[in-house]
mmCIF file of C-alpha atoms in Angstrom:
data_model
loop_
_atom_site.group_PDB
_atom_site.id
_atom_site.type_symbol
_atom_site.label_atom_id
_atom_site.label_comp_id
_atom_site.label_asym_id
_atom_site.label_seq_id
_atom_site.Cartn_x
_atom_site.Cartn_y
_atom_site.Cartn_z
ATOM 1 C CA MET Y 696 -41.678 -88.722 -65.890
ATOM 2 C CA THR Y 697 -38.601 -90.713 -67.203
ATOM 3 C CA LEU Y 698 -38.243 -94.560 -67.207
ATOM 4 C CA LYS Y 699 -36.089 -94.211 -64.431
ATOM 5 C CA GLU Y 700 -38.052 -92.204 -62.793
ATOM 6 C CA VAL Y 701 -41.311 -94.273 -62.896
ATOM 7 C CA ALA Y 702 -39.187 -97.601 -62.152
ATOM 8 C CA ALA Y 703 -38.442 -95.865 -58.876
ATOM 9 C CA ILE Y 704 -42.047 -95.244 -58.157
ATOM 10 C CA VAL Y 705 -43.405 -98.585 -59.372
ATOM 11 C CA ARG Y 706 -40.522 -100.401 -57.966
ATOM 12 C CA VAL Y 707 -39.767 -102.874 -60.882
ATOM 13 C CA PRO Y 708 -36.747 -102.949 -63.004
ATOM 14 C CA GLU Y 709 -36.366 -100.428 -65.898
ATOM 15 C CA ALA Y 710 -36.407 -103.684 -68.383
ATOM 16 C CA THR Y 711 -39.834 -104.770 -66.828
ATOM 17 C CA LEU Y 712 -41.156 -101.401 -67.575
ATOM 18 C CA ARG Y 713 -40.070 -101.458 -71.414
ATOM 19 C CA TYR Y 714 -41.342 -105.304 -71.305
ATOM 20 C CA TRP Y 715 -44.917 -103.924 -70.389
ATOM 21 C CA ARG Y 716 -44.636 -101.523 -72.740
ATOM 22 C CA HIS Y 717 -43.866 -104.019 -75.609
ATOM 23 C CA LEU Y 718 -46.987 -106.101 -74.212
ATOM 24 C CA GLY Y 719 -49.345 -102.345 -74.126
ATOM 25 C CA THR Y 720 -49.779 -103.491 -70.447
ATOM 26 C CA GLY Y 721 -48.538 -100.804 -67.741
ATOM 27 C CA PRO Y 722 -48.660 -97.075 -67.576
ATOM 28 C CA HIS Y 723 -49.243 -95.460 -70.545
ATOM 29 C CA SER Y 724 -46.315 -93.965 -72.134
ATOM 30 C CA PHE Y 725 -45.385 -91.774 -74.940
ATOM 31 C CA ARG Y 726 -42.318 -90.477 -77.051
ATOM 32 C CA ILE Y 727 -40.232 -87.427 -77.096
ATOM 33 C CA GLY Y 728 -38.036 -87.942 -79.890
ATOM 34 C CA ARG Y 729 -35.910 -91.050 -79.127
ATOM 35 C CA SER Y 730 -37.001 -90.859 -74.930
ATOM 36 C CA VAL Y 731 -39.939 -92.769 -73.721
ATOM 37 C CA ARG Y 732 -41.885 -90.470 -70.874
ATOM 38 C CA TYR Y 733 -44.721 -90.697 -68.597
ATOM 39 C CA TRP Y 734 -47.211 -88.446 -67.722
ATOM 40 C CA ARG Y 735 -47.287 -88.585 -63.136
ATOM 41 C CA THR Y 736 -51.084 -88.611 -63.322
ATOM 42 C CA GLU Y 737 -50.786 -91.821 -65.720
ATOM 43 C CA VAL Y 738 -48.920 -93.760 -63.554
ATOM 44 C CA LEU Y 739 -50.657 -93.284 -60.367
ATOM 45 C CA ALA Y 740 -53.945 -93.653 -61.988
ATOM 46 C CA TRP Y 741 -52.329 -97.046 -63.763
ATOM 47 C CA LEU Y 742 -51.571 -98.205 -59.865
ATOM 48 C CA GLU Y 743 -54.694 -97.242 -58.208
ATOM 49 C CA GLN Y 744 -56.148 -99.389 -61.101
ATOM 50 C CA GLU Y 745 -53.921 -102.006 -60.310
ATOM 51 C CA SER Y 746 -54.207 -101.737 -56.269
ATOM 52 C CA HIS Y 747 -57.375 -102.635 -56.715
ATOM 53 C CA ASP Y 748 -57.824 -105.204 -59.515
ATOM 54 C CA PRO Y 749 -54.460 -106.491 -60.741
ATOM 55 C CA GLN Y 750 -56.000 -108.928 -63.093
ATOM 56 C CA ASP Y 751 -58.111 -106.121 -65.103
ATOM 57 C CA ARG Y 752 -55.467 -105.617 -67.535
ATOM 58 C CA PRO Y 753 -56.458 -104.447 -71.227
#
């Protein structure tokens, strides 16, 4: 998934996802060339984890 697609699902600005990536929080991401991508399963798992315990972040 692209940064834009994840931002729409999580309902946060793209800049917030970039900041979370910088901090090492948020859904797991990876790079393909210069593009940042996310696995849909990783995003959904992250949302599930956050819904149960939003304070328990790595």
